[in-house]
Every structure is written in C-alpha cells, then in structure tokens.
Coordinates of C-alpha atoms in Angstrom, one line a residue:
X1 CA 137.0 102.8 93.2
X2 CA 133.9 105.2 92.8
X3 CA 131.0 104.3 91.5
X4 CA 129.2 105.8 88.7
X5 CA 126.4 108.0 90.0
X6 CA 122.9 106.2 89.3
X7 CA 120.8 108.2 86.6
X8 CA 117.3 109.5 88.6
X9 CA 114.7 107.5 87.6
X10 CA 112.2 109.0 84.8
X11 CA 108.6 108.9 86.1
X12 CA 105.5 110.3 83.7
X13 CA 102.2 110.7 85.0
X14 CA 99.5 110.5 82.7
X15 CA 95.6 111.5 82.9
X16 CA 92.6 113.6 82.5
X17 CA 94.6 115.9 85.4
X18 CA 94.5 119.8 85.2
X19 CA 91.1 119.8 83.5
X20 CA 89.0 120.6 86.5
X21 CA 88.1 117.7 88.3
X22 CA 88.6 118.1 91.9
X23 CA 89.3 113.9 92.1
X24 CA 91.5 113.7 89.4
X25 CA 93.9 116.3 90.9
X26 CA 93.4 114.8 93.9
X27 CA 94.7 111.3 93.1
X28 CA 97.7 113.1 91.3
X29 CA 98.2 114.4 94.4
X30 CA 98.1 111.5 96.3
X31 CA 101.0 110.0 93.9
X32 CA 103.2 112.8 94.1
X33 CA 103.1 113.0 97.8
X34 CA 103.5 109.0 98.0
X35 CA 107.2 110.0 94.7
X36 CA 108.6 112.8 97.2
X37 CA 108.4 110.7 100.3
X38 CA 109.7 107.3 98.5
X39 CA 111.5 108.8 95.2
X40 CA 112.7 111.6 96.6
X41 CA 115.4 111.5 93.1
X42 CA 112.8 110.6 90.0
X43 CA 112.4 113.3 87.7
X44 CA 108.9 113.2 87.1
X45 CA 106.3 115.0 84.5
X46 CA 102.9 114.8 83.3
X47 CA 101.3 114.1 80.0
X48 CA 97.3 115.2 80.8
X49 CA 94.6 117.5 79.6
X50 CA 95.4 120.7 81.3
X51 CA 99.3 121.2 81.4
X52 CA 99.4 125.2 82.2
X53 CA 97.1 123.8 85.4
X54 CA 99.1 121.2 86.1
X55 CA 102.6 122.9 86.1
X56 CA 101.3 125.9 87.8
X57 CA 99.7 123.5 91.0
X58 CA 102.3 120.9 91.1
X59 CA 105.0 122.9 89.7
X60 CA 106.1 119.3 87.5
X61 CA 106.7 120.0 83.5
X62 CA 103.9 118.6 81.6
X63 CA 102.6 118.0 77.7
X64 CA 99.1 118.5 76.3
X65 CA 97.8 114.8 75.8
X66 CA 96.1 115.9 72.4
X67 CA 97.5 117.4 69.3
X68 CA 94.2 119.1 68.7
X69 CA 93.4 121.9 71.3
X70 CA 89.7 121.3 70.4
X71 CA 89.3 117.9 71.1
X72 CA 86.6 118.2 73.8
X73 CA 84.8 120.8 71.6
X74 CA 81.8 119.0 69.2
X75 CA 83.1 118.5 66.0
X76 CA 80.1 119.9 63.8
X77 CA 82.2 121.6 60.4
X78 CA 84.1 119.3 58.4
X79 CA 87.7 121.8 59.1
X80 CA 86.8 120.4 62.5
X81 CA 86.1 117.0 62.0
X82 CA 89.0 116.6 60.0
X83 CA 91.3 118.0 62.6
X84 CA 90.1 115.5 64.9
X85 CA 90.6 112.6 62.6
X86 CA 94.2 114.1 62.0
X87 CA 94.8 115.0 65.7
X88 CA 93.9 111.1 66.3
X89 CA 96.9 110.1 64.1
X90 CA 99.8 112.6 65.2
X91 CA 98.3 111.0 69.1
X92 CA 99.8 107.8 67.8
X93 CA 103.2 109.3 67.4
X94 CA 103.4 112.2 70.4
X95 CA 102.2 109.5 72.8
X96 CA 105.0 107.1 71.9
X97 CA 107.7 109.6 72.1
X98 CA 106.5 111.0 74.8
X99 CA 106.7 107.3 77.0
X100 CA 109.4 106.6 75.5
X101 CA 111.5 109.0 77.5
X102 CA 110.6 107.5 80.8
X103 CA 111.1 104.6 83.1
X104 CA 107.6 104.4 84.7
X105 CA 104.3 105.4 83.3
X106 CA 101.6 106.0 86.5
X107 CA 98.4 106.3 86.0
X108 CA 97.0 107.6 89.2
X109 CA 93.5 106.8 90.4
X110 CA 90.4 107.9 88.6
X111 CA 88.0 105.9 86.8
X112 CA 89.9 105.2 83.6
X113 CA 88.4 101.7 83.1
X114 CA 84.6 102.4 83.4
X115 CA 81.9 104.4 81.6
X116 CA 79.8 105.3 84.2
X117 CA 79.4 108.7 82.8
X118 CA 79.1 109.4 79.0
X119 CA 82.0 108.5 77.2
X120 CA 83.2 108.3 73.6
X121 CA 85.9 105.3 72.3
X122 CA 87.8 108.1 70.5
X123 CA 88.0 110.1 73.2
X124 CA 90.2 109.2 76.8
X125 CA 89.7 105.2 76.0
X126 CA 91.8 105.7 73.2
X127 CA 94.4 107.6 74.5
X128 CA 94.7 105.3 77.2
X129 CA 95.2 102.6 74.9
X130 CA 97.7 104.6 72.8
X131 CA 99.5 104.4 76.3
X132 CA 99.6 101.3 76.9
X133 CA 100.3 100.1 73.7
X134 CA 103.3 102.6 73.7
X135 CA 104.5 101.6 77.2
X136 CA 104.7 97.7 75.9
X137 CA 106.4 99.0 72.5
X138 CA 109.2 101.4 74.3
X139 CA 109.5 98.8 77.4
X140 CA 108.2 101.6 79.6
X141 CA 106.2 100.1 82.5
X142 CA 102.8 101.3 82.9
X143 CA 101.0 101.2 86.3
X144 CA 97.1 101.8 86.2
X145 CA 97.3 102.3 89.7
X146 CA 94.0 102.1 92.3
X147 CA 92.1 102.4 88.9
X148 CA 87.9 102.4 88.8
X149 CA 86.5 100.2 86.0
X150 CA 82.9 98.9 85.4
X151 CA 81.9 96.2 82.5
X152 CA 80.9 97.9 79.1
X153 CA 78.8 97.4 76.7
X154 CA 79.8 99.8 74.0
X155 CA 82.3 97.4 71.8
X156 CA 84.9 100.1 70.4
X157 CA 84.5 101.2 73.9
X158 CA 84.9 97.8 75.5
X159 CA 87.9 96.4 73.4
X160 CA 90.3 99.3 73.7
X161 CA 89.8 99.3 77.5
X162 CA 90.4 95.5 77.6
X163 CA 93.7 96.0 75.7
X164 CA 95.0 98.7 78.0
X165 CA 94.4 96.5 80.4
X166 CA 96.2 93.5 79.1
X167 CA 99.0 95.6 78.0
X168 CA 99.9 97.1 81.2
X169 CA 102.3 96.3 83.8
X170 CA 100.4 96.7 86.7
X171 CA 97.6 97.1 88.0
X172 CA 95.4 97.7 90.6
X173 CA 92.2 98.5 91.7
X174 CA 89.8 100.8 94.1
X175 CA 87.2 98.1 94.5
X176 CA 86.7 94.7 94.1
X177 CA 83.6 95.3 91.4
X178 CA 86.6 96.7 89.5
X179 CA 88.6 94.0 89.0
X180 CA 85.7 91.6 88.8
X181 CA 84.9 93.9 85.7
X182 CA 88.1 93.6 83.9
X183 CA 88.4 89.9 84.0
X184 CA 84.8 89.5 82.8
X185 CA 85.9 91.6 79.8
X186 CA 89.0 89.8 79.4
X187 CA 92.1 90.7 81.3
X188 CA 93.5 88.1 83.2
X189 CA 93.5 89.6 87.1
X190 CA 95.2 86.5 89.1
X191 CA 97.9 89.3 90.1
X192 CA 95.9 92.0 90.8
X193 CA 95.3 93.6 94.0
X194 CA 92.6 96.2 95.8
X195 CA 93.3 98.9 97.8
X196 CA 91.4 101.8 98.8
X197 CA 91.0 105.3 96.3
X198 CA 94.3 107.0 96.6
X199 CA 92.9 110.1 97.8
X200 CA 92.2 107.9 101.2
X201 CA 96.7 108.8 101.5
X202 CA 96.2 113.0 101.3
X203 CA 96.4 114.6 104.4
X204 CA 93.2 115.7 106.6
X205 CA 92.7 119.0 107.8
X206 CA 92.4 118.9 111.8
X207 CA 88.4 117.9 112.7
X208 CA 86.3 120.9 114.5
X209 CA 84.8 120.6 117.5
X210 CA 81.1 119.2 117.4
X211 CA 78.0 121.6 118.7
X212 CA 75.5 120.1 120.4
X213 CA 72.9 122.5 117.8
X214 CA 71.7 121.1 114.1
X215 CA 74.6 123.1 112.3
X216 CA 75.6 122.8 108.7
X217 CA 74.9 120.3 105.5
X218 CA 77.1 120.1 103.0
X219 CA 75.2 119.3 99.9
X220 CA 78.0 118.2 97.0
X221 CA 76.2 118.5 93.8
X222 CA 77.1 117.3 89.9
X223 CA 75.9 118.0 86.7
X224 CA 74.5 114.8 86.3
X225 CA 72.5 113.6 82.9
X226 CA 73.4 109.4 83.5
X227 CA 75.5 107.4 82.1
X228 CA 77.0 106.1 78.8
X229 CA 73.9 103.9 78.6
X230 CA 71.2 106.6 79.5
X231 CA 71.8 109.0 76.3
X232 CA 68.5 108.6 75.1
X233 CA 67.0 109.8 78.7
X234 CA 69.6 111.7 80.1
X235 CA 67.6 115.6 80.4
X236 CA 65.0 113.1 82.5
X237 CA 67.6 112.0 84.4
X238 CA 69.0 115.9 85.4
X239 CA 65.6 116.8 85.7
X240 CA 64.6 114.3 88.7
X241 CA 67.6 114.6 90.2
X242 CA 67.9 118.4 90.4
X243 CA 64.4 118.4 91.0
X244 CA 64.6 116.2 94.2
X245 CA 67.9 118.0 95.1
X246 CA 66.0 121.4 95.3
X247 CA 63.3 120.0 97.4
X248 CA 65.5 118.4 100.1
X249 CA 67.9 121.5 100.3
X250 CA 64.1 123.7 99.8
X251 CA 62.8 121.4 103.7
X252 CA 66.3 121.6 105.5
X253 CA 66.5 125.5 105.4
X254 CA 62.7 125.6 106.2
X255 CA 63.6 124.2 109.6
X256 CA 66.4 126.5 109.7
X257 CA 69.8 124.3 108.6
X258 CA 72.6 126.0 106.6
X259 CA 73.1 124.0 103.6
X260 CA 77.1 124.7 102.2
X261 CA 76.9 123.9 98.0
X262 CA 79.9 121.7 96.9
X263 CA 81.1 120.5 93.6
X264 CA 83.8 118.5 92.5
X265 CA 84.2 119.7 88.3
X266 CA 84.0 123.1 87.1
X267 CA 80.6 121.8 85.1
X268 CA 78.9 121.6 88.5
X269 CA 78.3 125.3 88.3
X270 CA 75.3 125.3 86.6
X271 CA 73.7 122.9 89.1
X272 CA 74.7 125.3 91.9
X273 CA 73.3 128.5 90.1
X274 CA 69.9 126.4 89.6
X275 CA 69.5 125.7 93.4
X276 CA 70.4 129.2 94.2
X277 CA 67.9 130.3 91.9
X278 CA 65.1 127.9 93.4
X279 CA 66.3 128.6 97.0
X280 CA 66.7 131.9 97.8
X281 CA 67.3 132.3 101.2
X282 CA 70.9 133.8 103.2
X283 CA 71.0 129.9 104.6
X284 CA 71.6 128.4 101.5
X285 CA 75.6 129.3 100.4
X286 CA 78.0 128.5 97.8
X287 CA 81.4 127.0 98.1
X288 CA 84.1 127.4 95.1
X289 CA 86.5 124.6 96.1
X290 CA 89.9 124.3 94.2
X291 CA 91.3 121.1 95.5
X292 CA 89.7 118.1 97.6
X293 CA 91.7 119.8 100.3
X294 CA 89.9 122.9 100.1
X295 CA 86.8 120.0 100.0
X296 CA 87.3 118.1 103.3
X297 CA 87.9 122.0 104.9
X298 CA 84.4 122.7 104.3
X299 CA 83.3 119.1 105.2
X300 CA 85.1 119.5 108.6
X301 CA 83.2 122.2 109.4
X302 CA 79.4 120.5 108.1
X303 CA 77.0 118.2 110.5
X304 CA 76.6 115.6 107.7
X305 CA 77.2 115.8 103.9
X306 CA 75.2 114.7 101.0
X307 CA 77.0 114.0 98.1
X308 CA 77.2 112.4 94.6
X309 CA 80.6 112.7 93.4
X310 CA 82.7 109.5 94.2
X311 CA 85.5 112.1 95.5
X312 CA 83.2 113.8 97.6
X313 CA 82.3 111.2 99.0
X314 CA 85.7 110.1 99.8
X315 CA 86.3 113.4 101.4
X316 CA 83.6 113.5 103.8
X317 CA 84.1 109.4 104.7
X318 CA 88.4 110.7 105.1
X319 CA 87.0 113.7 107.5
X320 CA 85.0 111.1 109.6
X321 CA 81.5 113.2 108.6
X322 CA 78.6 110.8 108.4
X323 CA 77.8 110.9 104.8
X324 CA 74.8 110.2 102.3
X325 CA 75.5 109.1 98.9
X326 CA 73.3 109.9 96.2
X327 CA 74.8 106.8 94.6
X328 CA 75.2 106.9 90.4
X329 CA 76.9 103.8 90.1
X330 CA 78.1 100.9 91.4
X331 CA 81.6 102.0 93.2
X332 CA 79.9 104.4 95.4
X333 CA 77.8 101.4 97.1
X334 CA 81.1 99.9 97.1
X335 CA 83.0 102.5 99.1
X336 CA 80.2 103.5 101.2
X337 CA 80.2 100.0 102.1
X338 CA 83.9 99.2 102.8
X339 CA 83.7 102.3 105.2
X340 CA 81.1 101.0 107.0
X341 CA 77.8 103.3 106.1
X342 CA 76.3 101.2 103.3
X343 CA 73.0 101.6 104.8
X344 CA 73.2 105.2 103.3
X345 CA 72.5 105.3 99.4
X346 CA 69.9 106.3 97.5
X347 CA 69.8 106.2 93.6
X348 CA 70.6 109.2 91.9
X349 CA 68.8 108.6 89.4
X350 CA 65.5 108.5 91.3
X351 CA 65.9 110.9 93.5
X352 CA 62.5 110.7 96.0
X353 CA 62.9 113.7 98.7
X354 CA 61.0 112.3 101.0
X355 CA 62.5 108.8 101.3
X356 CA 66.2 111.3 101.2
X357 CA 65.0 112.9 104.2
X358 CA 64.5 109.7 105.8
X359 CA 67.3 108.6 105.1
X360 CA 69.4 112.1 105.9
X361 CA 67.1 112.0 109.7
X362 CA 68.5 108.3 110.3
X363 CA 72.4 109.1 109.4
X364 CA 72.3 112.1 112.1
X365 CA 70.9 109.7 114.8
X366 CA 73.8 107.5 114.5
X367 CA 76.1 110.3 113.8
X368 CA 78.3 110.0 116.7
X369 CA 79.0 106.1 116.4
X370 CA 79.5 106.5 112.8
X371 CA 82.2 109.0 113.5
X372 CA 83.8 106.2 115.4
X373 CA 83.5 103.9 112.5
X374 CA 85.1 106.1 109.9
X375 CA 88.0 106.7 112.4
X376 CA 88.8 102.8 112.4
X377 CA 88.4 102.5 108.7
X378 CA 90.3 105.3 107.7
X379 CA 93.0 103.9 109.6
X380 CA 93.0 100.5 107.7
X381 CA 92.9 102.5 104.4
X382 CA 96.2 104.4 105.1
X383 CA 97.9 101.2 106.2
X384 CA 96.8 99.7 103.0
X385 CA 97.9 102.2 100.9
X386 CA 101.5 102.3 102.5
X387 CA 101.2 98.4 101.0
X388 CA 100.2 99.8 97.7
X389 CA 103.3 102.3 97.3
X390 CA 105.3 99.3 98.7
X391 CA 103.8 96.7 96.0
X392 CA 103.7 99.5 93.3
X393 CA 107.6 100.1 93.6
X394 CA 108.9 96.7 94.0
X395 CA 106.8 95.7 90.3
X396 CA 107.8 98.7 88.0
X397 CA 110.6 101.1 89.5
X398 CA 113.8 100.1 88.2
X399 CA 116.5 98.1 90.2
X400 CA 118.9 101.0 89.8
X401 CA 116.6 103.2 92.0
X402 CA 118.4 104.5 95.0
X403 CA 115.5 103.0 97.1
X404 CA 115.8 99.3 95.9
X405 CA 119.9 99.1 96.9
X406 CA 121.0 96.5 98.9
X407 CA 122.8 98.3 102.2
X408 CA 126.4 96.7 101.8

C-alpha cells in the first residue's frame, strides 16, 4: 500500500528584510541557504518591509508587513496620524492571517530584541509582538533565531519585547549579553542557547594575496546620531563621530593609504557624501555595496577595515581582515571579543582620532597573527551554526518533514 504524499512544510520568514540594510538581508540569506540545503521541499515566503526587494533578490513570494505604506514616514497631519492609528489595527488582523498559513515562523538574525539605535514601541516592537502573539494563537511555531537583544528602559518598549519573547517557541541568541538581557527583563532562558550571527554560515569570497606595501583601508561608515537613550544629544553625537571619522580618513591618505568607503543601510549615504566633501583627494573612493557579499569582496581586497556596523564587522572578522570596531554598543565588544581581537574598540560615541590611529597602527602590527586567529575562529563559528540548523529543526519543523523520517 502507497502512502499518502507528505504536504511540504509551510515556512514564513518574517523581518525588517528588503528595506536596505545590508545585515538584515544578509541573515535572510543565511536562512535560506541553511532551508535549501536541509528543507530542500518547504514552501517558504516572507512577511517584511520591502517585498518588491525581497521577491526580486530571493525570488520567494512575500507581503508588506504594514497596512500603511507610510509607516516609516513622520506622521505630522492628522489624515496621517489617523492612518497610522488605523494601519495599527488592520496589523492585528493581516499578521494573524498571514501566520496562520504556515507551519514555522523564522525570524532570522538581526537585532529584534534591543534598542541600541532609536526605536519607537509602535513601530517593529509591535509588530513583532503581533507575531508572536499570532504564532501562539494559530499554533504556528515561531523561532527568533540567533536574535540580538539588549535590556530596555523604555516600558511600552520593554514589555512588548518581553512578551515576544515569552511567546515564542524558540529562541536563540548571537551573544551571551543577549540572553542575559532577556531574562533580566523577564523571559525565562534555561533553554536557550548562543551561537554565532548567522551571517558567520554565508559563503566567503576567495582571500587575495597579501603585498608586502601599506595597501587599502576599508572605512565602513553609518549614519550614526546614538541610541534610543541619546535623543536629547544625538546631532552631538553625529557631529563627534563624523568629525573624528574625517580626521582619521584626512591622516591616512596624507601618508598616501587608499581608504575604500563602506556602508551597510542606504542612510549611510549621506555620511559618505560628507567625507568626500571634507576629503577631496583621488585616494579617498566610494563603494556602493548591495549585499554583505558584495561587502566582504571589497574587504578581501583592504589591509585592515574600520567599521561601525555590527555586519561590517562580521564581514571583515568572516574574511580573516584584522578589523577595528568603532563600537556603539555592547554586542560589538562582544563579537570582537569571541573572535579574538577585543583589544580593538573604541567608543563611537567619542570618537578621539588620535587614540584611533593608535589603535589602527597597533592592529597592522599584529596583522598577520591575527589573520591566523580569525581563521581558527571562523571555523568554530561554522561548526556551531551547523548545531544551530540542527537544534533549530529538531524544536519547530514538523514531524511530517521529509527530513525528520525514520529510514525503515
């Protein structure tokens, strides 16, 4: 007698994805890769804040999280401000149906559980709780999966990540200051495990061949203002640290470097335009990266990279190119760190040039054994990922997955 054929498993993706953010992508990425290789039969699709990007990339259907097509615009009339407060309730309702058709919910990566940068409780908190709160409703599993979180102090803010956290079915975390956040905020993390960013499973491009000459920096900018506690002081904040940026770039191409301009958003264009503008010489160039791929190509190619995005980071440290972290907040010391370079922060909120250079002059001393430390730890972080996708589909894919049959 022939067995009915197993229905494919239903697998949603969920996330700021599509909206520019180099990381974002990235860890999608990383998911998809980890679903083709593993889940080679789910049907899987995306509910996220830029779908035409999404589909047109990935080439996996995908729904516009929000109702409201404005809702990253400032509501200032009241039309507007009324469409937001209505786009908030329909949420409620497209969210559920949407989870609802799916076995799995993953949310891949990103810092979903922090507010390191500014951040509003109506805005992705909620959603994410809407999520959740679905996922538990509908009997959908939902995997918050190698998430970032930080403590809070904003209470709207603060209790509706605590209750996506509670209400999922998994979770795991990029650091260890992660999941020390969530259970001082509440959430019960007995079960919960760390493993490195997901981008640490993407693929590298093949590493160059090292000149004995100083060749190129690779200096990753961000349009950086502070945090969701630095509002009041946050065109201070830009100000030092643009201000320090353009002198350090300003004394590397005095002594002749090239210095390659990366970002990681589409906002960091404006940072790039004003170094340009302060810097004007032919050594000084501009990158327009599209993927972290396209990132780690141009890091490949660098001496050492400065950075401040946590992804760029993560690209140079996956390349095996000594790196200096102008650090914003508390997971960057932590993955400079577990990689072995923690020697090499510096606040980017005080930028000092002169104690960067320093800093930059020690890293390409040591460059060469520091090489050999990023290839040992990159290692370790692929093997602990494969753990991850094996953990991550033994809690939430379904027993009827092809991948979870007994042999007979």
């Amino acid at each position: 007698m022939t067995s009915a054929p197993q229905r494919p498993v239903r697998v949603g993706v969920f996330g700021l994805l599509g909206s520019g953010n180099l990381g974002n992508d990235g860890s999608l990425e990383a998911v998809l890769g980890h679903l083709r290789t593993d889940h080679p039969d789910a049907v899987v699709d995306a509910f996220c804040g830029g779908p035409e990007a999404v589909t047109a990339r990935f080439g996996i259907p995908a729904t516009r999280m929000h109702w409201n097509r404005a809702e990253y615009r400032t509501a200032s009339r009241l039309g507007s401000i009324a469409a937001k407060g209505l786009g908030k309730f329909v949420d409620i309702f497209r969210t559920a149906a949407w989870v609802r058709r799916h076995d799995v919910v993953i949310v891949p990566g990103m810092g979903v559980l922090e507010a390191t940068l500014p951040l509003r409780p109506w805005g992705f908190p909620y959603s994410l709780f809407l999520l959740c709160a679905s996922g538990k409703l509908t009997r959908t599993k939902v995997a918050l999966v190698s998430v970032g979180a930080a403590e809070i102090r904003n209470r709207p803010t603060r209790a509706l990540v605590r209750w996506s956290g509670r209400l999922a079915a998994y979770r795991s975390y990029r650091d260890a200051q992660s999941r020390d956040a969530m259970r001082a905020m509440g959430v019960d993390t007995a079960r919960d495990e760390v493993y490195p960013d997901l981008a640490f499973s993407l693929p590298s491009p093949p590493a160059s061949e090292p000149s004995d000459a100083p060749g190129t920096v690779c200096v990753g900018v961000m349009d950086f203002h502070g945090g969701n506690d630095d509002r009041a002081r946050a065109d201070e904040i830009y100000g030092r640290y643009l201000d320090g940026t353009i002198r350090f770039v300003r004394t590397l191409v005095e002594e002749g470097r090239p210095i390659r301009l990366l970002t990681g958003d589409r906002c960091d264009a404006t940072v790039v335009a004003a170094i340009l503008e302060a810097v004007d010489s032919p050594l000084v160039t501009a990158a327009e990266p599209t993927s972290l791929d396209d990132l780690m190509k141009e890091m490949t190619a660098a001496d050492t990279v400065v950075a401040v995005r946590y992804h760029n980071l993560i690209c140079a440290l996956k390349t095996g190119t000594p790196v200096l972290a102008l650090s914003y907040a508390a997971k960057s010391d932590a993955l400079m760190d577990r990689m072995g370079l923690g020697a090499y922060c510096h606040p980017a909120r005080e930028v000092d040039a002169d104690r960067l250079l320093e800093q930059f002059r020690a890293l390409e001393k040591r460059a060469p054994e520091l090489r050999q430390t990023l290839v040992e730890r990159n290692q370790a972080a692929a093997r602990q990922l494969q753990d991850q996708f094996s953990s991550l589909t033994a809690a939430v894919f379904p027993a009827t997955d092809p991948t979870l049959r007994k042999a007979p």
